Tab-separated table of C-alpha atoms in Angstrom:
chain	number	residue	atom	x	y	z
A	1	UNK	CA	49.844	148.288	96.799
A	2	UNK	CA	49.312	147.566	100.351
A	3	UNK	CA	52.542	146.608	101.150
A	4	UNK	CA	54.368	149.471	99.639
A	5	UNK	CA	52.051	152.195	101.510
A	6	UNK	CA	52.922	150.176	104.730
A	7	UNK	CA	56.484	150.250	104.334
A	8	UNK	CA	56.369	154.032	103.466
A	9	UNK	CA	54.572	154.222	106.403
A	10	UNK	CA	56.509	152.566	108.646
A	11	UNK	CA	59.597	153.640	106.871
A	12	UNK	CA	60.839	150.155	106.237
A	13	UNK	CA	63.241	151.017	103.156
A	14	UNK	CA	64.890	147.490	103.032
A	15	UNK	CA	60.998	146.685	102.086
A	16	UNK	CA	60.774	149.796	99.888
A	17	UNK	CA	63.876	149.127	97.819
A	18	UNK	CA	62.491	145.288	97.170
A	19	UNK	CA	58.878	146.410	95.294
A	20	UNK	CA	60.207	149.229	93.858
A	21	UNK	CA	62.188	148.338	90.065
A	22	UNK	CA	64.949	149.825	90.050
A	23	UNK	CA	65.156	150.587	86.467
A	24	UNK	CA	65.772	153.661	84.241
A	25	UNK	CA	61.891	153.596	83.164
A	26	UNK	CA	60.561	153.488	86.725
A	27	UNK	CA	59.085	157.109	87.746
A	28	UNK	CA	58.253	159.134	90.562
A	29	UNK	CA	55.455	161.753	90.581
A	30	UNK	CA	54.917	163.146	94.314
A	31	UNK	CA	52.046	165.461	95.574
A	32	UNK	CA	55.348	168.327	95.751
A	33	UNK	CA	55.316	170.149	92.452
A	34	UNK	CA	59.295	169.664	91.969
A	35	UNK	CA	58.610	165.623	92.685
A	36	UNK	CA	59.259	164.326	89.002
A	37	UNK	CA	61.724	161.449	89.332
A	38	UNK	CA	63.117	158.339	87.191
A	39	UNK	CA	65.149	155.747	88.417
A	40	UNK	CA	67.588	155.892	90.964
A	41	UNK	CA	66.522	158.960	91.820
A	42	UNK	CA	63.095	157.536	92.348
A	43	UNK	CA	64.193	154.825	94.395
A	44	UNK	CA	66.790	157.089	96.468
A	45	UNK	CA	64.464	160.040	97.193
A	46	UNK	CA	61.074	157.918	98.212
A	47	UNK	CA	63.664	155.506	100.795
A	48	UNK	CA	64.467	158.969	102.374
A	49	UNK	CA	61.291	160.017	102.289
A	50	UNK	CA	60.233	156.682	103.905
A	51	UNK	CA	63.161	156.905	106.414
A	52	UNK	CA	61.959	160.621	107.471
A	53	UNK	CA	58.172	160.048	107.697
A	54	UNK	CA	56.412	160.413	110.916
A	55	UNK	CA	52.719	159.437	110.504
A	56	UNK	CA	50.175	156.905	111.122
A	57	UNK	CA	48.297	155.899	108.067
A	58	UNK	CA	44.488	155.040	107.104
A	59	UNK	CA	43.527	153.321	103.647
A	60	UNK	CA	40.013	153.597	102.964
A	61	UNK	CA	40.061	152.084	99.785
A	62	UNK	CA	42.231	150.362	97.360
A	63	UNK	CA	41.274	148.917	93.750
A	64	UNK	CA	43.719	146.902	92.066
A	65	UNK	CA	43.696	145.364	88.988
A	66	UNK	CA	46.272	142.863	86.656
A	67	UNK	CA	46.717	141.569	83.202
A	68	UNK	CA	49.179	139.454	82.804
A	69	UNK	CA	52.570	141.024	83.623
A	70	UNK	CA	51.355	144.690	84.308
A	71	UNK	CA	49.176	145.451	87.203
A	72	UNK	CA	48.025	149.116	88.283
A	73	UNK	CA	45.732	150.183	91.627
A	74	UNK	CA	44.514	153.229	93.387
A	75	UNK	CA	44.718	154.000	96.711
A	76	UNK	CA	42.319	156.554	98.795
A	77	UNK	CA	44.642	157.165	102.305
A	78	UNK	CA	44.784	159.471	104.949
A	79	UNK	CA	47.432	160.490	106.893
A	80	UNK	CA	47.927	161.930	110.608
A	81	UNK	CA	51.438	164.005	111.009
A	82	UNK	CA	52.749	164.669	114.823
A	83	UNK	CA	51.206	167.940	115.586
A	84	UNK	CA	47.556	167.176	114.900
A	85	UNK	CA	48.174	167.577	111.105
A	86	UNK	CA	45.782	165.599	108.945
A	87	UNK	CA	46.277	165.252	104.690
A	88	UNK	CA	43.973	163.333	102.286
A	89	UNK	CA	46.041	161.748	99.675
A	90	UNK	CA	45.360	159.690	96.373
A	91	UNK	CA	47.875	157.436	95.097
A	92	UNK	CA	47.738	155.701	91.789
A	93	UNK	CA	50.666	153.228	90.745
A	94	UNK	CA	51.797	150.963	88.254
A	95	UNK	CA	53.594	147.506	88.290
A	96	UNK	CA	55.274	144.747	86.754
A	97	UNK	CA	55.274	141.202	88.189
A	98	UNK	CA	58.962	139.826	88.229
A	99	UNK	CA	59.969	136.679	89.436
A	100	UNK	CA	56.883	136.306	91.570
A	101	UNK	CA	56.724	139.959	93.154
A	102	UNK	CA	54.740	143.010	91.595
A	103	UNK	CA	57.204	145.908	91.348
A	104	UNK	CA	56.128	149.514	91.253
A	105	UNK	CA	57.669	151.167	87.638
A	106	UNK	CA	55.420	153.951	88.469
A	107	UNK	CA	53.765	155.983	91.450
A	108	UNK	CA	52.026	158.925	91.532
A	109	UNK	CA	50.642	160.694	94.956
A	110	UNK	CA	48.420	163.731	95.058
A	111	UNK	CA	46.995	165.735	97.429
A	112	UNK	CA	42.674	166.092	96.525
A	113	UNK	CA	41.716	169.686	96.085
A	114	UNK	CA	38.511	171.371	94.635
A	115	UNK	CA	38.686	171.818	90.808
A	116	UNK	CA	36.158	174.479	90.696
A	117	UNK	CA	38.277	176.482	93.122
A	118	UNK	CA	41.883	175.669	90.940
A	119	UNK	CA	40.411	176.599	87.656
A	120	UNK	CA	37.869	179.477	88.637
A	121	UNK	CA	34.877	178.055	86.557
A	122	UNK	CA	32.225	174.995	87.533
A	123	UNK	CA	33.037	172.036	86.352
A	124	UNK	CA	31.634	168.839	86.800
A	125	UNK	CA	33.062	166.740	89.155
A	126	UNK	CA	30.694	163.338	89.310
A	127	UNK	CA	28.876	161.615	86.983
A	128	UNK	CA	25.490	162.264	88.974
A	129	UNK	CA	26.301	166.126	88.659
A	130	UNK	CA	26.650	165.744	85.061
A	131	UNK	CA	23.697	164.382	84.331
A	132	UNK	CA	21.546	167.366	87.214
A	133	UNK	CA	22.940	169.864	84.384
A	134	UNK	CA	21.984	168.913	81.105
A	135	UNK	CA	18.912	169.306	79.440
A	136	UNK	CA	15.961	166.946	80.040
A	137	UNK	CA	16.106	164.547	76.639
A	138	UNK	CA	19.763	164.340	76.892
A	139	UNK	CA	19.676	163.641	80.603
A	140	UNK	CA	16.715	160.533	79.653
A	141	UNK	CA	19.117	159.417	77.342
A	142	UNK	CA	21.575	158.998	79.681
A	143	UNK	CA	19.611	157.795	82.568
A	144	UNK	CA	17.989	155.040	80.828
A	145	UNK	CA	21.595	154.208	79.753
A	146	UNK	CA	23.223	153.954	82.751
A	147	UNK	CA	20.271	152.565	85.120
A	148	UNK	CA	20.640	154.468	87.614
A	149	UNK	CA	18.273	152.225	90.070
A	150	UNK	CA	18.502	152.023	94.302
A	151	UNK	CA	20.322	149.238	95.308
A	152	UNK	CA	21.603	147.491	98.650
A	153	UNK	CA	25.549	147.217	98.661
A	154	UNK	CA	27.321	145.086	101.129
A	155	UNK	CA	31.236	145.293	101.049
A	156	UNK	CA	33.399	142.750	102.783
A	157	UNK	CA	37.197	143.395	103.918
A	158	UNK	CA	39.641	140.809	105.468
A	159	UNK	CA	40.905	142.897	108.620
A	160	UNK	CA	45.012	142.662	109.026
A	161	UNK	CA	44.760	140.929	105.810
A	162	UNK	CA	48.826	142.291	105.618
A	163	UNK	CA	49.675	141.036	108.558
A	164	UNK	CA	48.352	137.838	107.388
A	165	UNK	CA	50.191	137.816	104.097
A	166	UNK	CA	53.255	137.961	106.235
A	167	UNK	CA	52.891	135.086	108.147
A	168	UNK	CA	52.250	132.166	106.138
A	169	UNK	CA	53.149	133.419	102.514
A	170	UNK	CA	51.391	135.078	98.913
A	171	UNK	CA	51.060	131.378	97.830
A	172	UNK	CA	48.797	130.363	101.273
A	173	UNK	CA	47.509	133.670	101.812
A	174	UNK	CA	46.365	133.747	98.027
A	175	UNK	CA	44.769	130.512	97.997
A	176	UNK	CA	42.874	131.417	101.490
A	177	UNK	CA	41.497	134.650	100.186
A	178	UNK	CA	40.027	133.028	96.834
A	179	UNK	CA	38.589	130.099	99.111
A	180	UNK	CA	36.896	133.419	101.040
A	181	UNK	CA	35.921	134.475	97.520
A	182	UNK	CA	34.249	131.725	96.839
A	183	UNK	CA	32.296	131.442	99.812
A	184	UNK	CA	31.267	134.969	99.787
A	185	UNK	CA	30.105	134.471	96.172
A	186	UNK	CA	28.131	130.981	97.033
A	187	UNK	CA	26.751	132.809	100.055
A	188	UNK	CA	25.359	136.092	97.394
A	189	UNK	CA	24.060	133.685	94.953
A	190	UNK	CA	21.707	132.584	97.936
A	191	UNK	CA	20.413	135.614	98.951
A	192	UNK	CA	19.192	136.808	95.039
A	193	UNK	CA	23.055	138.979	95.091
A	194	UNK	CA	25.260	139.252	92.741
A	195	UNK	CA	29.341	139.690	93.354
A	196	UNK	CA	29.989	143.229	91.204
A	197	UNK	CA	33.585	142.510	91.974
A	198	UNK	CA	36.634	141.798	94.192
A	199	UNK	CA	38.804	144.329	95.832
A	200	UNK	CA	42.093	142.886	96.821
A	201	UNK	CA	40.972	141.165	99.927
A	202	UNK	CA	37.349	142.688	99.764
A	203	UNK	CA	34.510	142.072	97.841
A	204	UNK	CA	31.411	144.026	96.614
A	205	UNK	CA	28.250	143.002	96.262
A	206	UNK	CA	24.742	144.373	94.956
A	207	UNK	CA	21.149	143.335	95.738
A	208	UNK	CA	17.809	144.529	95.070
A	209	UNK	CA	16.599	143.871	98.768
A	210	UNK	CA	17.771	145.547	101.968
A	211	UNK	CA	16.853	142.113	103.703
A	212	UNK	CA	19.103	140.170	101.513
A	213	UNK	CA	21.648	142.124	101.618
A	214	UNK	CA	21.616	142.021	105.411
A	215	UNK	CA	21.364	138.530	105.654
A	216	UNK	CA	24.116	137.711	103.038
A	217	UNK	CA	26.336	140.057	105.336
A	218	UNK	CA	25.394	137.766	108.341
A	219	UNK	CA	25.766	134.451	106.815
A	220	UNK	CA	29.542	135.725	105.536
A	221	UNK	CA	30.023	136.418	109.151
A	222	UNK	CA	29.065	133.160	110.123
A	223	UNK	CA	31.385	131.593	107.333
A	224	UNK	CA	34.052	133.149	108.885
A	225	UNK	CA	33.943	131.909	112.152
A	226	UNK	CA	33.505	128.618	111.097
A	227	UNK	CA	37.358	129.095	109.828
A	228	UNK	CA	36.754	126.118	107.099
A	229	UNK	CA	40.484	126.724	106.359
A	230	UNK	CA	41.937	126.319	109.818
A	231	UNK	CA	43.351	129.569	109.744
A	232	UNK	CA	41.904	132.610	111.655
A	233	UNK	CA	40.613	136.189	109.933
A	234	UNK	CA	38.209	138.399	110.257
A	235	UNK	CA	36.203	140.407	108.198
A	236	UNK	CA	34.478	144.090	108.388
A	237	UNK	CA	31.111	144.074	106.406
A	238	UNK	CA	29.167	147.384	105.441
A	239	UNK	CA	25.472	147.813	104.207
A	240	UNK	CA	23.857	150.506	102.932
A	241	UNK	CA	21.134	151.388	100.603
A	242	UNK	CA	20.830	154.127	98.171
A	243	UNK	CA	20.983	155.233	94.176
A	244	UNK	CA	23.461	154.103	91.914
A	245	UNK	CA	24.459	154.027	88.137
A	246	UNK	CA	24.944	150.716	86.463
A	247	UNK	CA	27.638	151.425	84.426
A	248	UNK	CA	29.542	148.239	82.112
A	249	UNK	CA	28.708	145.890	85.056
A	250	UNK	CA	29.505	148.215	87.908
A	251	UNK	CA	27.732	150.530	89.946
A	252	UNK	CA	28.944	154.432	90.638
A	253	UNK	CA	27.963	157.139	93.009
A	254	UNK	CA	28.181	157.899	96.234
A	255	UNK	CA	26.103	155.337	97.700
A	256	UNK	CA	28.800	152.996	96.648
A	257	UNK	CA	31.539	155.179	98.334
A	258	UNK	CA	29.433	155.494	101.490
A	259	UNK	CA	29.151	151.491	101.783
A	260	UNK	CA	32.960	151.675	101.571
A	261	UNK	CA	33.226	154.243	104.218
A	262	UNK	CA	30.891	152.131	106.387
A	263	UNK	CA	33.064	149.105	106.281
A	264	UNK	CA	35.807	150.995	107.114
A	265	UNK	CA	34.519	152.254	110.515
A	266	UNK	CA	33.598	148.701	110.966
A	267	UNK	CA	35.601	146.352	113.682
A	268	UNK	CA	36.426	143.095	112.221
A	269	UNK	CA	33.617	140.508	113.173
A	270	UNK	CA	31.214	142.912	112.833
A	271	UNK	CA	28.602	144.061	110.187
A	272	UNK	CA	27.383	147.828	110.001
A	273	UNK	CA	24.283	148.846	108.682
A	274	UNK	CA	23.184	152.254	107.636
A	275	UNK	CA	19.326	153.526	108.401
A	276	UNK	CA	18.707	153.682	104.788
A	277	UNK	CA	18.885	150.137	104.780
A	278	UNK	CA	17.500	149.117	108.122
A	279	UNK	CA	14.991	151.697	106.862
A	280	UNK	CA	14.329	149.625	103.831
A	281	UNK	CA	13.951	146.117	105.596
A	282	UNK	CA	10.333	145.931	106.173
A	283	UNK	CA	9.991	142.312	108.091
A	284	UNK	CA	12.434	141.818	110.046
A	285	UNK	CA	12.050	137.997	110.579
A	286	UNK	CA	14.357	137.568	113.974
A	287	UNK	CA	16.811	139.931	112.845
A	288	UNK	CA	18.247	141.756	115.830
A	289	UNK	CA	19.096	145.528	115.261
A	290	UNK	CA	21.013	147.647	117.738
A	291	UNK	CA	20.164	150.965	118.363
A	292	UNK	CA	21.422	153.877	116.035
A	293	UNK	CA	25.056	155.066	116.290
A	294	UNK	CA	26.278	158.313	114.538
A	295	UNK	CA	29.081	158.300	113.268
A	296	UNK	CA	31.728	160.495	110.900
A	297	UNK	CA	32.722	158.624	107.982
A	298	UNK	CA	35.366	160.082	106.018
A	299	UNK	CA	34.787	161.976	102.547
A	300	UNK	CA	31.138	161.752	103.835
A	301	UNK	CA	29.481	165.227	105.388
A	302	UNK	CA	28.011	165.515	108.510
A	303	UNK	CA	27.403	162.317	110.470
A	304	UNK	CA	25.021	159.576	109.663
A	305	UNK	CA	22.991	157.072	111.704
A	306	UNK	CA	24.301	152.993	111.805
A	307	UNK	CA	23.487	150.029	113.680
A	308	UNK	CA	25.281	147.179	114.545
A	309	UNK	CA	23.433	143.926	113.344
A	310	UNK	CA	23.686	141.270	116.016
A	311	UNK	CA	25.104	137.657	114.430
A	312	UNK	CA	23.312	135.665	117.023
């Protein structure tokens, strides 16, 4: 998924053409309302589109996922035109792995926009939201259901992690990340935390404690730069603290999207806590806390207060 929004990006259509199967089947659906298109078309009109493209490109988020053969992901991007032009835009796709490559048989891009405004009624729009309007039994009912509890989240990403990919191979760069994996998840099991799941080259995890979480997101750190492997990464690491619904082994809500949001502002090497968490830590026990940075996180309003969490 990466790798295709890169090469749109950079409007590399020799790299386009190769993840994109070129097949009667394969279809097209782009944020423009005539943007319907199977095939060759497909293939034809996103390689000009790739060609003609003059933007720099920010992915906040991707989620991928594969059984067997068929794979599928979201994408949450931004993109910044020439001329100070700025467009949020969610990207879903579909593939099939042949001969060793996952090729995209179908892609859909859309531009966000309010749903209350399109269709002139309220509407909920979050699970949370749903649950503030009904009725009081129904909304116990649902609560208790769905556990909605405050937890710590700390998200991992491997910075470049592309770049990486390119240089020494899927087969290397695969067997690196799940080496990473495994680390992270030996390193969570430690500190009382529990891996909710793995996001391409990122990983999410949960903990009941502010202070573990924070000290989990150090120790990764540390991991790192030991570079067991021999070969050089980095990684961004959020934290934050706040309500979430447990929902079939995940967690929901916008605490979860703000600990995303987080690590994205993060450098690589570094790990970004929020005040609600540094709020929560009590004891600090020789953890060294910088001051409080605001920053603007996108999809979140206003700005909010982090600190940088010294490794040392």
């Amino acid at each position: 998924m990466r790798r295709v929004l890169i090469a749109f990006e950079q409007g590399d259509e020799a790299t386009l053409r190769s993840l994109i199967r070129p097949s009667e089947d394969t279809l097209l659906i782009g944020s423009d309302a005539s943007e319907w298109l199977y095939g060759f078309e497909a293939v034809e009109v996103s390689s000009a589109q790739a060609s003609r493209s003059d933007y720099s490109m920010t992915i906040h988020r991707i989620e991928a996922y594969e059984d067997g053969h068929i794979g599928w992901a979201a994408a949450d991007t931004t993109a910044d035109f020439t001329g100070s032009l700025t467009a949020e835009f969610r990207i879903t796709a579909v593939f099939r792995l042949e001969a060793g490559v996952w090729k995209v048989v179908q892609w859909h891009a859309s531009v966000p926009s309010p749903i209350n405004e399109a269709s002139g009624r309220a509407v909920p729009t979050s699970l949370g939201q749903l649950l503030d309007e009904l009725d009081e039994d129904l909304e116990r009912a649902l609560r208790a259901r769905f556990k909605t509890s405050v937890m710590t989240f700390v998200f991992s990403d491997i910075e470049a992690s592309t770049h990486h990919n390119e240089m020494v191979g899927d087969a290397i760069w695969g067997d690196i990340v799940q080496r990473h994996f495994a680390e992270v998840e030996r390193v969570a099991t430690a500190h009382d935390g529990e891996v909710v799941k793995t996001l391409g080259d990122g990983a999410m995890i949960a903990f009941h404690r502010p202070l573990d979480g924070v000290r989990a997101a150090i120790a990764i750190q540390r991991s790192v730069r030991r570079k067991a492997d021999g070969r050089p990464f980095r990684v961004r690491i959020g934290v934050h603290t706040g309500e979430a619904l447990h929902v079939d082994g995940d967690y929901l809500g916008q605490s979860v999207n703000a600990t995303a949001r987080l690590t994205a502002a993060a450098e690589g090497g570094q790990v970004l806590v929020s005040k609600a968490a540094v709020d929560g830590l009590g004891q600090r026990d020789g953890l060294e806390i910088g001051e409080p940075i605001l920053l603007e996180l996108d999809g979140i309003p206003g700005t909010i207060a982090v600190h940088l969490v010294s490794l040392d």
